[in-house]
Amino acid sequence: MNKALRKAVIAGNWKMNKTPSEAKALLNEIAPLVKDADCEVVACVPYVDLTTAVEAVKGTNIKIGAENAHWEEKGAFTGEISTGMLKEVGAEYVVLGHSERRQYFGETDETVNKRTKAVLKAGLKPIVCVGELLWERECNITEEVIARQIKLDFFDVTAEDMKNVVIAYEPVWAIGTGKTATADQAEEVCAFIRATLAKLYSQDVADGVTIQYGGSMNDANAAELLSKENVDGGLIGGASLVAEKFAAIVKAASV
Ligand code: 13P
């Protein structure tokens, strides 16, 4: 179908790892290993690492992203970061709705929707995470859960804005567990996400959206996952903190 038309995006989600000096060292290690990549290479880093990270990747093909953003431009929101702040330091991507934020920090589809719209309005690219819990998969409601998240997270997001959206399918049971979804399971849900987008927008819009898989993706399983028609990239946690592993995933996406 249209896989070749979509840009593969391999993004590291560093989570709460690496101080600024450690971030610089890791990016310096990654940069030469991914310089010939035929895909988009992104590192989403803690807020305090952003300035150092943007500086470290100057002149390379690595883009920098944040791990969240607030929907208001400014105001009394202690501890939050606005899209304007992220833009000024040179971030280009923002991870939104990660399951860790949904599970531990009260993130809801309503707040993910607000953040998504604010990020798009600011000209940043959201990587919006969706995924089912193990219990939901066992109850055979994976598709209902995913459809609900897609409908709510993208409520009121225009077809034009969807061109700048990346979606990450991250089954919650596969995150940090070493338990990867099989390539067929990943393909099944990524295809379902695309079908849902086709119903909400159009086939054209759906075909243009990059859909990543995330959840224990590593150098050993990336090629098989990425070979699937609807798996256009990866959002990588643990393996993105090891330069050689991350570079191997980038290579797997570049063929
Ligand atoms: P792991 O790759 O460590 O399982 O994390 C995946 C993830 O949550 C990326 O956002």
PDB file of C-alpha atoms and ligand atoms in Angstrom:
ATOM      1  CA  MET A   1       0.000   0.000   0.000  1.00  0.00           C
ATOM      2  CA  ASN A   2       1.457   3.340   0.991  1.00  0.00           C
ATOM      3  CA  LYS A   3       4.196   2.518   3.449  1.00  0.00           C
ATOM      4  CA  ALA A   4       6.814   3.916   1.100  1.00  0.00           C
ATOM      5  CA  LEU A   5       5.069   7.299   1.137  1.00  0.00           C
ATOM      6  CA  ARG A   6       5.317   7.639   4.887  1.00  0.00           C
ATOM      7  CA  LYS A   7       8.353   8.825   6.717  1.00  0.00           C
ATOM      8  CA  ALA A   8       9.768   6.239   9.108  1.00  0.00           C
ATOM      9  CA  VAL A   9      10.395   7.876  12.465  1.00  0.00           C
ATOM     10  CA  ILE A  10      12.654   6.244  15.035  1.00  0.00           C
ATOM     11  CA  ALA A  11      12.413   8.117  18.304  1.00  0.00           C
ATOM     12  CA  GLY A  12      14.097   7.479  21.603  1.00  0.00           C
ATOM     13  CA  ASN A  13      12.030   8.243  24.672  1.00  0.00           C
ATOM     14  CA  TRP A  14      14.647   8.703  27.342  1.00  0.00           C
ATOM     15  CA  LYS A  15      12.069   9.066  30.144  1.00  0.00           C
ATOM     16  CA  MET A  16      13.678  10.199  33.432  1.00  0.00           C
ATOM     17  CA  ASN A  17      17.208   9.238  32.428  1.00  0.00           C
ATOM     18  CA  LYS A  18      20.389  11.223  31.734  1.00  0.00           C
ATOM     19  CA  THR A  19      21.578  14.518  33.172  1.00  0.00           C
ATOM     20  CA  PRO A  20      22.538  17.257  30.688  1.00  0.00           C
ATOM     21  CA  SER A  21      26.190  16.187  30.578  1.00  0.00           C
ATOM     22  CA  GLU A  22      25.200  12.546  30.161  1.00  0.00           C
ATOM     23  CA  ALA A  23      22.758  13.546  27.421  1.00  0.00           C
ATOM     24  CA  LYS A  24      25.511  15.331  25.541  1.00  0.00           C
ATOM     25  CA  ALA A  25      27.803  12.311  25.813  1.00  0.00           C
ATOM     26  CA  LEU A  26      25.126   9.891  24.593  1.00  0.00           C
ATOM     27  CA  LEU A  27      24.118  12.101  21.651  1.00  0.00           C
ATOM     28  CA  ASN A  28      27.765  12.499  20.669  1.00  0.00           C
ATOM     29  CA  GLU A  29      28.021   8.720  20.666  1.00  0.00           C
ATOM     30  CA  ILE A  30      24.806   8.213  18.670  1.00  0.00           C
ATOM     31  CA  ALA A  31      25.391  10.915  16.020  1.00  0.00           C
ATOM     32  CA  PRO A  32      28.139   9.255  13.941  1.00  0.00           C
ATOM     33  CA  LEU A  33      26.333   5.904  14.102  1.00  0.00           C
ATOM     34  CA  VAL A  34      23.100   7.242  12.573  1.00  0.00           C
ATOM     35  CA  LYS A  35      24.463   9.846  10.162  1.00  0.00           C
ATOM     36  CA  ASP A  36      23.455   7.863   7.063  1.00  0.00           C
ATOM     37  CA  ALA A  37      19.965   7.044   8.289  1.00  0.00           C
ATOM     38  CA  ASP A  38      17.207   6.974   5.729  1.00  0.00           C
ATOM     39  CA  CYS A  39      14.589   7.768   8.354  1.00  0.00           C
ATOM     40  CA  GLU A  40      13.827  10.519  10.836  1.00  0.00           C
ATOM     41  CA  VAL A  41      15.914  10.122  13.993  1.00  0.00           C
ATOM     42  CA  VAL A  42      14.610  11.755  17.164  1.00  0.00           C
ATOM     43  CA  ALA A  43      15.696  11.831  20.792  1.00  0.00           C
ATOM     44  CA  CYS A  44      12.999  12.875  23.275  1.00  0.00           C
ATOM     45  CA  VAL A  45      14.772  13.960  26.413  1.00  0.00           C
ATOM     46  CA  PRO A  46      14.011  15.385  29.881  1.00  0.00           C
ATOM     47  CA  TYR A  47      13.211  19.109  29.897  1.00  0.00           C
ATOM     48  CA  VAL A  48      16.447  20.128  31.585  1.00  0.00           C
ATOM     49  CA  ASP A  49      18.454  18.316  28.897  1.00  0.00           C
ATOM     50  CA  LEU A  50      16.784  20.082  25.966  1.00  0.00           C
ATOM     51  CA  THR A  51      19.133  23.045  25.538  1.00  0.00           C
ATOM     52  CA  THR A  52      22.237  20.879  25.787  1.00  0.00           C
ATOM     53  CA  ALA A  53      20.719  18.265  23.491  1.00  0.00           C
ATOM     54  CA  VAL A  54      19.755  20.781  20.786  1.00  0.00           C
ATOM     55  CA  GLU A  55      23.291  22.176  20.892  1.00  0.00           C
ATOM     56  CA  ALA A  56      24.821  18.688  20.785  1.00  0.00           C
ATOM     57  CA  VAL A  57      22.933  17.641  17.627  1.00  0.00           C
ATOM     58  CA  LYS A  58      23.676  20.809  15.622  1.00  0.00           C
ATOM     59  CA  GLY A  59      24.979  19.789  12.207  1.00  0.00           C
ATOM     60  CA  THR A  60      23.658  16.222  12.581  1.00  0.00           C
ATOM     61  CA  ASN A  61      20.470  14.541  11.336  1.00  0.00           C
ATOM     62  CA  ILE A  62      19.109  14.023  14.871  1.00  0.00           C
ATOM     63  CA  LYS A  63      16.022  15.960  15.962  1.00  0.00           C
ATOM     64  CA  ILE A  64      15.201  16.688  19.579  1.00  0.00           C
ATOM     65  CA  GLY A  65      11.871  16.249  21.318  1.00  0.00           C
ATOM     66  CA  ALA A  66      10.371  16.827  24.757  1.00  0.00           C
ATOM     67  CA  GLU A  67       8.359  14.344  26.804  1.00  0.00           C
ATOM     68  CA  ASN A  68       5.283  16.465  27.492  1.00  0.00           C
ATOM     69  CA  ALA A  69       3.891  19.999  27.099  1.00  0.00           C
ATOM     70  CA  HIS A  70       1.120  21.971  28.746  1.00  0.00           C
ATOM     71  CA  TRP A  71      -1.817  23.286  26.718  1.00  0.00           C
ATOM     72  CA  GLU A  72      -1.819  26.826  28.082  1.00  0.00           C
ATOM     73  CA  GLU A  73       0.694  29.340  26.766  1.00  0.00           C
ATOM     74  CA  LYS A  74       1.557  30.584  30.238  1.00  0.00           C
ATOM     75  CA  GLY A  75       0.139  31.033  33.692  1.00  0.00           C
ATOM     76  CA  ALA A  76      -0.121  29.579  37.167  1.00  0.00           C
ATOM     77  CA  PHE A  77       0.719  25.945  36.399  1.00  0.00           C
ATOM     78  CA  THR A  78       3.598  25.149  38.726  1.00  0.00           C
ATOM     79  CA  GLY A  79       5.967  22.582  37.294  1.00  0.00           C
ATOM     80  CA  GLU A  80       4.563  22.674  33.775  1.00  0.00           C
ATOM     81  CA  ILE A  81       6.271  23.666  30.523  1.00  0.00           C
ATOM     82  CA  SER A  82       4.628  25.527  27.619  1.00  0.00           C
ATOM     83  CA  THR A  83       4.953  24.917  23.895  1.00  0.00           C
ATOM     84  CA  GLY A  84       6.507  28.386  23.509  1.00  0.00           C
ATOM     85  CA  MET A  85       9.289  27.393  25.906  1.00  0.00           C
ATOM     86  CA  LEU A  86       9.907  24.194  23.963  1.00  0.00           C
ATOM     87  CA  LYS A  87       9.990  26.010  20.646  1.00  0.00           C
ATOM     88  CA  GLU A  88      12.430  28.593  21.891  1.00  0.00           C
ATOM     89  CA  VAL A  89      14.941  25.965  23.022  1.00  0.00           C
ATOM     90  CA  GLY A  90      14.668  24.213  19.658  1.00  0.00           C
ATOM     91  CA  ALA A  91      12.584  21.119  20.374  1.00  0.00           C
ATOM     92  CA  GLU A  92      10.712  19.804  17.322  1.00  0.00           C
ATOM     93  CA  TYR A  93       8.769  16.825  18.666  1.00  0.00           C
ATOM     94  CA  VAL A  94       6.762  16.255  21.861  1.00  0.00           C
ATOM     95  CA  VAL A  95       5.720  12.895  23.287  1.00  0.00           C
ATOM     96  CA  LEU A  96       2.124  13.134  24.568  1.00  0.00           C
ATOM     97  CA  GLY A  97      -0.167  10.764  26.443  1.00  0.00           C
ATOM     98  CA  HIS A  98       2.530   8.259  27.302  1.00  0.00           C
ATOM     99  CA  SER A  99       1.079   5.440  29.392  1.00  0.00           C
ATOM    100  CA  GLU A 100       3.388   6.361  32.269  1.00  0.00           C
ATOM    101  CA  ARG A 101       1.772   9.783  32.338  1.00  0.00           C
ATOM    102  CA  ARG A 102      -1.681   8.247  32.043  1.00  0.00           C
ATOM    103  CA  GLN A 103      -0.955   5.698  34.809  1.00  0.00           C
ATOM    104  CA  TYR A 104       1.052   7.732  37.323  1.00  0.00           C
ATOM    105  CA  PHE A 105       0.219  11.373  36.643  1.00  0.00           C
ATOM    106  CA  GLY A 106      -3.495  11.470  35.956  1.00  0.00           C
ATOM    107  CA  GLU A 107      -3.275  12.105  32.224  1.00  0.00           C
ATOM    108  CA  THR A 108      -6.636  11.609  30.512  1.00  0.00           C
ATOM    109  CA  ASP A 109      -7.736  11.559  26.889  1.00  0.00           C
ATOM    110  CA  GLU A 110      -9.195  15.009  27.466  1.00  0.00           C
ATOM    111  CA  THR A 111      -5.846  16.456  28.572  1.00  0.00           C
ATOM    112  CA  VAL A 112      -4.006  14.576  25.813  1.00  0.00           C
ATOM    113  CA  ASN A 113      -6.395  16.177  23.328  1.00  0.00           C
ATOM    114  CA  LYS A 114      -5.744  19.665  24.742  1.00  0.00           C
ATOM    115  CA  ARG A 115      -1.988  19.116  24.679  1.00  0.00           C
ATOM    116  CA  THR A 116      -2.103  17.715  21.129  1.00  0.00           C
ATOM    117  CA  LYS A 117      -3.950  20.767  19.823  1.00  0.00           C
ATOM    118  CA  ALA A 118      -1.605  23.171  21.618  1.00  0.00           C
ATOM    119  CA  VAL A 119       1.494  21.393  20.319  1.00  0.00           C
ATOM    120  CA  LEU A 120       0.189  21.445  16.737  1.00  0.00           C
ATOM    121  CA  LYS A 121      -0.795  25.094  17.033  1.00  0.00           C
ATOM    122  CA  ALA A 122       2.761  25.913  18.085  1.00  0.00           C
ATOM    123  CA  GLY A 123       4.167  24.157  15.020  1.00  0.00           C
ATOM    124  CA  LEU A 124       5.648  21.273  17.008  1.00  0.00           C
ATOM    125  CA  LYS A 125       5.077  17.617  16.115  1.00  0.00           C
ATOM    126  CA  PRO A 126       3.232  15.506  18.666  1.00  0.00           C
ATOM    127  CA  ILE A 127       4.002  11.814  19.110  1.00  0.00           C
ATOM    128  CA  VAL A 128       0.707  10.731  20.632  1.00  0.00           C
ATOM    129  CA  CYS A 129       0.828   7.420  22.516  1.00  0.00           C
ATOM    130  CA  VAL A 130      -2.081   4.998  22.693  1.00  0.00           C
ATOM    131  CA  GLY A 131      -2.239   1.446  23.941  1.00  0.00           C
ATOM    132  CA  GLU A 132      -4.226  -1.089  25.909  1.00  0.00           C
ATOM    133  CA  LEU A 133      -3.588  -2.572  29.343  1.00  0.00           C
ATOM    134  CA  LEU A 134      -2.974  -6.319  29.616  1.00  0.00           C
ATOM    135  CA  TRP A 135      -6.359  -6.728  31.302  1.00  0.00           C
ATOM    136  CA  GLU A 136      -8.067  -4.941  28.416  1.00  0.00           C
ATOM    137  CA  ARG A 137      -6.342  -7.212  25.879  1.00  0.00           C
ATOM    138  CA  GLU A 138      -7.358 -10.279  27.886  1.00  0.00           C
ATOM    139  CA  CYS A 139     -10.946  -9.037  27.880  1.00  0.00           C
ATOM    140  CA  ASN A 140     -10.782  -8.697  24.090  1.00  0.00           C
ATOM    141  CA  ILE A 141     -11.476  -4.973  24.094  1.00  0.00           C
ATOM    142  CA  THR A 142      -8.165  -3.794  22.578  1.00  0.00           C
ATOM    143  CA  GLU A 143      -9.891  -2.316  19.534  1.00  0.00           C
ATOM    144  CA  GLU A 144     -12.535  -0.508  21.601  1.00  0.00           C
ATOM    145  CA  VAL A 145      -9.837   0.978  23.848  1.00  0.00           C
ATOM    146  CA  ILE A 146      -7.687   2.104  20.921  1.00  0.00           C
ATOM    147  CA  ALA A 147     -10.626   3.517  18.945  1.00  0.00           C
ATOM    148  CA  ARG A 148     -11.749   5.507  21.987  1.00  0.00           C
ATOM    149  CA  GLN A 149      -8.255   6.911  22.546  1.00  0.00           C
ATOM    150  CA  ILE A 150      -7.864   7.867  18.877  1.00  0.00           C
ATOM    151  CA  LYS A 151     -11.301   9.513  18.722  1.00  0.00           C
ATOM    152  CA  LEU A 152     -10.778  11.474  21.935  1.00  0.00           C
ATOM    153  CA  ASP A 153      -7.088  12.334  21.605  1.00  0.00           C
ATOM    154  CA  PHE A 154      -7.634  13.734  18.097  1.00  0.00           C
ATOM    155  CA  PHE A 155     -11.042  15.312  18.664  1.00  0.00           C
ATOM    156  CA  ASP A 156     -11.153  18.579  16.734  1.00  0.00           C
ATOM    157  CA  VAL A 157      -7.721  18.037  15.155  1.00  0.00           C
ATOM    158  CA  THR A 158      -7.975  18.978  11.478  1.00  0.00           C
ATOM    159  CA  ALA A 159      -6.993  16.806   8.530  1.00  0.00           C
ATOM    160  CA  GLU A 160      -4.326  19.387   7.717  1.00  0.00           C
ATOM    161  CA  ASP A 161      -2.844  19.121  11.208  1.00  0.00           C
ATOM    162  CA  MET A 162      -2.827  15.316  10.991  1.00  0.00           C
ATOM    163  CA  LYS A 163       0.050  15.682   8.504  1.00  0.00           C
ATOM    164  CA  ASN A 164       2.268  16.668  11.440  1.00  0.00           C
ATOM    165  CA  VAL A 165       1.090  13.952  13.801  1.00  0.00           C
ATOM    166  CA  VAL A 166       2.937  10.782  14.729  1.00  0.00           C
ATOM    167  CA  ILE A 167       1.017   8.079  16.610  1.00  0.00           C
ATOM    168  CA  ALA A 168       2.812   5.541  18.789  1.00  0.00           C
ATOM    169  CA  TYR A 169       1.042   2.266  19.496  1.00  0.00           C
ATOM    170  CA  GLU A 170       2.439   1.184  22.834  1.00  0.00           C
ATOM    171  CA  PRO A 171       0.695  -1.797  24.439  1.00  0.00           C
ATOM    172  CA  VAL A 172       1.110  -1.012  28.128  1.00  0.00           C
ATOM    173  CA  TRP A 173       1.975  -4.633  28.951  1.00  0.00           C
ATOM    174  CA  ALA A 174       4.992  -4.462  26.615  1.00  0.00           C
ATOM    175  CA  ILE A 175       6.573  -1.323  28.069  1.00  0.00           C
ATOM    176  CA  GLY A 176       9.764  -1.932  29.997  1.00  0.00           C
ATOM    177  CA  THR A 177       8.784  -5.556  30.505  1.00  0.00           C
ATOM    178  CA  GLY A 178      10.951  -7.204  27.873  1.00  0.00           C
ATOM    179  CA  LYS A 179       7.676  -8.632  26.585  1.00  0.00           C
ATOM    180  CA  THR A 180       7.361  -7.342  23.010  1.00  0.00           C
ATOM    181  CA  ALA A 181       4.164  -7.603  21.039  1.00  0.00           C
ATOM    182  CA  THR A 182       4.680 -10.010  18.167  1.00  0.00           C
ATOM    183  CA  ALA A 183       5.097  -8.348  14.796  1.00  0.00           C
ATOM    184  CA  ASP A 184       1.626  -9.635  13.881  1.00  0.00           C
ATOM    185  CA  GLN A 185       0.056  -8.186  17.036  1.00  0.00           C
ATOM    186  CA  ALA A 186       1.750  -4.825  16.378  1.00  0.00           C
ATOM    187  CA  GLU A 187       0.633  -4.856  12.746  1.00  0.00           C
ATOM    188  CA  GLU A 188      -2.922  -5.759  13.678  1.00  0.00           C
ATOM    189  CA  VAL A 189      -3.346  -2.786  16.005  1.00  0.00           C
ATOM    190  CA  CYS A 190      -1.383  -0.321  13.835  1.00  0.00           C
ATOM    191  CA  ALA A 191      -3.608  -1.299  10.893  1.00  0.00           C
ATOM    192  CA  PHE A 192      -6.647  -0.829  13.118  1.00  0.00           C
ATOM    193  CA  ILE A 193      -5.432   2.656  14.080  1.00  0.00           C
ATOM    194  CA  ARG A 194      -5.072   3.515  10.395  1.00  0.00           C
ATOM    195  CA  ALA A 195      -8.549   2.176   9.618  1.00  0.00           C
ATOM    196  CA  THR A 196      -9.960   4.268  12.465  1.00  0.00           C
ATOM    197  CA  LEU A 197      -8.236   7.380  11.066  1.00  0.00           C
ATOM    198  CA  ALA A 198      -9.627   6.573   7.613  1.00  0.00           C
ATOM    199  CA  LYS A 199     -13.143   6.551   9.063  1.00  0.00           C
ATOM    200  CA  LEU A 200     -12.612   9.775  11.016  1.00  0.00           C
ATOM    201  CA  TYR A 201     -10.795  11.619   8.208  1.00  0.00           C
ATOM    202  CA  SER A 202     -10.153   9.903   4.876  1.00  0.00           C
ATOM    203  CA  GLN A 203      -8.024   7.097   3.506  1.00  0.00           C
ATOM    204  CA  ASP A 204      -5.565   9.679   2.197  1.00  0.00           C
ATOM    205  CA  VAL A 205      -5.091  11.286   5.595  1.00  0.00           C
ATOM    206  CA  ALA A 206      -4.795   7.870   7.257  1.00  0.00           C
ATOM    207  CA  ASP A 207      -2.215   6.713   4.729  1.00  0.00           C
ATOM    208  CA  GLY A 208      -0.047   9.734   5.474  1.00  0.00           C
ATOM    209  CA  VAL A 209       0.185   9.293   9.247  1.00  0.00           C
ATOM    210  CA  THR A 210       3.341   7.695  10.632  1.00  0.00           C
ATOM    211  CA  ILE A 211       2.390   5.021  13.163  1.00  0.00           C
ATOM    212  CA  GLN A 212       5.136   3.731  15.429  1.00  0.00           C
ATOM    213  CA  TYR A 213       5.282   0.662  17.594  1.00  0.00           C
ATOM    214  CA  GLY A 214       6.715   0.993  21.105  1.00  0.00           C
ATOM    215  CA  GLY A 215       7.247  -1.497  23.894  1.00  0.00           C
ATOM    216  CA  SER A 216      10.501  -3.400  24.416  1.00  0.00           C
ATOM    217  CA  MET A 217      11.589  -2.708  20.852  1.00  0.00           C
ATOM    218  CA  ASN A 218      15.285  -3.462  20.528  1.00  0.00           C
ATOM    219  CA  ASP A 219      18.087  -4.201  18.100  1.00  0.00           C
ATOM    220  CA  ALA A 220      17.041  -7.856  17.889  1.00  0.00           C
ATOM    221  CA  ASN A 221      13.326  -7.467  17.149  1.00  0.00           C
ATOM    222  CA  ALA A 222      13.175  -4.120  15.310  1.00  0.00           C
ATOM    223  CA  ALA A 223      13.641  -5.412  11.767  1.00  0.00           C
ATOM    224  CA  GLU A 224      10.732  -7.824  11.995  1.00  0.00           C
ATOM    225  CA  LEU A 225       8.412  -5.270  13.585  1.00  0.00           C
ATOM    226  CA  LEU A 226       9.380  -2.588  11.066  1.00  0.00           C
ATOM    227  CA  SER A 227       8.857  -4.936   8.113  1.00  0.00           C
ATOM    228  CA  LYS A 228       5.113  -4.768   8.700  1.00  0.00           C
ATOM    229  CA  GLU A 229       3.018  -2.658   6.351  1.00  0.00           C
ATOM    230  CA  ASN A 230       1.513  -0.430   9.016  1.00  0.00           C
ATOM    231  CA  VAL A 231       4.457  -0.187  11.416  1.00  0.00           C
ATOM    232  CA  ASP A 232       6.279   2.944  10.283  1.00  0.00           C
ATOM    233  CA  GLY A 233       8.748   3.412  13.064  1.00  0.00           C
ATOM    234  CA  GLY A 234       9.443   2.927  16.719  1.00  0.00           C
ATOM    235  CA  LEU A 235       9.274   4.735  20.043  1.00  0.00           C
ATOM    236  CA  ILE A 236      12.061   3.225  22.052  1.00  0.00           C
ATOM    237  CA  GLY A 237      12.673   3.427  25.776  1.00  0.00           C
ATOM    238  CA  GLY A 238      15.432   1.296  27.295  1.00  0.00           C
ATOM    239  CA  ALA A 239      17.271   0.504  24.055  1.00  0.00           C
ATOM    240  CA  SER A 240      17.455   4.203  23.131  1.00  0.00           C
ATOM    241  CA  LEU A 241      19.850   4.750  26.038  1.00  0.00           C
ATOM    242  CA  VAL A 242      22.482   2.483  24.475  1.00  0.00           C
ATOM    243  CA  ALA A 243      24.030   4.086  21.385  1.00  0.00           C
ATOM    244  CA  GLU A 244      24.758   0.864  19.477  1.00  0.00           C
ATOM    245  CA  LYS A 245      21.301  -0.566  20.135  1.00  0.00           C
ATOM    246  CA  PHE A 246      19.523   2.624  19.119  1.00  0.00           C
ATOM    247  CA  ALA A 247      21.679   2.899  15.998  1.00  0.00           C
ATOM    248  CA  ALA A 248      20.874  -0.702  15.062  1.00  0.00           C
ATOM    249  CA  ILE A 249      17.151   0.098  15.234  1.00  0.00           C
ATOM    250  CA  VAL A 250      17.675   3.187  13.082  1.00  0.00           C
ATOM    251  CA  LYS A 251      19.524   0.980  10.586  1.00  0.00           C
ATOM    252  CA  ALA A 252      16.672  -1.520  10.566  1.00  0.00           C
ATOM    253  CA  ALA A 253      14.288   1.318   9.651  1.00  0.00           C
ATOM    254  CA  SER A 254      16.562   2.613   6.909  1.00  0.00           C
ATOM    255  CA  VAL A 255      16.407  -0.346   4.543  1.00  0.00           C
TER     256      VAL A 255
HETATM  257  P1  13P B   1      10.748   0.311  26.488  1.00  0.00           P
HETATM  258  O1  13P B   1      11.363   0.325  25.118  1.00  0.00           O
HETATM  259  O2  13P B   1      11.737   0.499  27.592  1.00  0.00           O
HETATM  260  O3  13P B   1       9.853  -0.871  26.683  1.00  0.00           O
HETATM  261  O4  13P B   1       9.800   1.602  26.576  1.00  0.00           O
HETATM  262  C1  13P B   1       8.923   1.838  25.546  1.00  0.00           C
HETATM  263  C2  13P B   1       8.323   3.158  25.742  1.00  0.00           C
HETATM  264  O5  13P B   1       7.590   3.397  26.674  1.00  0.00           O
HETATM  265  C3  13P B   1       8.670   4.214  24.785  1.00  0.00           C
HETATM  266  O6  13P B   1       7.865   5.327  24.967  1.00  0.00           O
END
